[in-house]
């Protein structure tokens, strides 16, 4: 199940990049260039984190970790 979430986030990121890519070269003002630079930097971080999760290079987010339900008792 964990791999499905990472794959879906990679596909969603690729979908967003598909729509953003034609607009990036059209940036004329300095503010637009800063915005697209920050957007691309954030995109690289998000994609890198999902690739690391997909390749098991890092631990998945806490909400996606699967723990065995073990009854904890006081000993």
Short mmCIF file of C-alpha atoms in Angstrom, two decimals:
data_model
loop_
_atom_site.label_atom_id
_atom_site.label_comp_id
_atom_site.label_asym_id
_atom_site.label_seq_id
_atom_site.Cartn_x
_atom_site.Cartn_y
_atom_site.Cartn_z
CA UNK A 1 0.00 0.00 0.00
CA UNK A 2 2.87 2.33 0.79
CA UNK A 3 4.24 2.16 -2.74
CA UNK A 4 0.86 3.14 -4.17
CA UNK A 5 0.85 6.47 -2.33
CA UNK A 6 4.37 7.33 -3.49
CA UNK A 7 3.54 6.42 -7.08
CA UNK A 8 0.33 8.47 -6.97
CA UNK A 9 2.20 11.51 -5.60
CA UNK A 10 4.84 11.16 -8.34
CA UNK A 11 2.12 11.02 -10.99
CA UNK A 12 0.35 14.03 -9.48
CA UNK A 13 3.62 15.97 -9.47
CA UNK A 14 4.23 15.05 -13.11
CA UNK A 15 0.69 16.18 -13.93
CA UNK A 16 1.30 19.58 -12.29
CA UNK A 17 4.64 19.95 -14.08
CA UNK A 18 2.95 19.13 -17.40
CA UNK A 19 0.67 22.15 -17.01
CA UNK A 20 3.28 24.46 -15.49
CA UNK A 21 6.11 23.82 -17.96
CA UNK A 22 4.75 25.98 -20.84
CA UNK A 23 4.20 28.91 -18.46
CA UNK A 24 7.70 28.94 -16.97
CA UNK A 25 9.53 30.38 -20.04
CA UNK A 26 6.79 33.03 -20.37
CA UNK A 27 7.80 34.64 -17.05
CA UNK A 28 8.82 38.23 -17.73
CA UNK A 29 9.02 40.02 -14.40
CA UNK A 30 11.45 39.32 -11.59
CA UNK A 31 8.59 38.32 -9.29
CA UNK A 32 7.38 35.70 -11.77
CA UNK A 33 10.88 34.28 -12.10
CA UNK A 34 11.24 34.04 -8.32
CA UNK A 35 7.84 32.35 -8.07
CA UNK A 36 8.68 29.74 -10.72
CA UNK A 37 12.13 29.18 -9.25
CA UNK A 38 10.62 28.54 -5.81
CA UNK A 39 7.92 26.35 -7.37
CA UNK A 40 10.52 24.24 -9.20
CA UNK A 41 12.66 23.92 -6.07
CA UNK A 42 9.64 22.74 -4.07
CA UNK A 43 8.77 20.35 -6.92
CA UNK A 44 12.28 18.84 -6.85
CA UNK A 45 12.07 18.34 -3.06
CA UNK A 46 8.65 16.68 -3.29
CA UNK A 47 9.67 14.41 -6.14
CA UNK A 48 12.95 13.51 -4.44
CA UNK A 49 11.18 12.62 -1.20
CA UNK A 50 8.72 10.41 -3.03
CA UNK A 51 11.46 8.68 -5.00
CA UNK A 52 13.33 8.07 -1.73
CA UNK A 53 10.19 6.58 -0.20
CA UNK A 54 9.57 4.48 -3.30
CA UNK A 55 13.13 3.14 -3.30
CA UNK A 56 13.05 2.58 0.49
CA UNK A 57 15.90 5.04 1.08
CA UNK A 58 13.98 6.81 3.84
CA UNK A 59 11.23 5.97 6.27
CA UNK A 60 7.68 6.66 5.05
CA UNK A 61 5.59 9.33 6.79
CA UNK A 62 4.23 8.31 10.17
CA UNK A 63 0.66 8.15 8.91
CA UNK A 64 1.65 5.62 6.23
CA UNK A 65 3.76 3.32 8.38
CA UNK A 66 2.25 -0.04 9.03
CA UNK A 67 2.66 -1.28 12.56
CA UNK A 68 1.62 -4.67 13.81
CA UNK A 69 -1.02 -4.33 16.44
CA UNK A 70 0.68 -5.66 19.54
CA UNK A 71 -1.02 -5.52 22.89
CA UNK A 72 1.24 -3.74 25.33
CA UNK A 73 0.94 -4.84 28.92
CA UNK A 74 2.68 -3.74 32.06
CA UNK A 75 5.23 -6.32 33.14
#
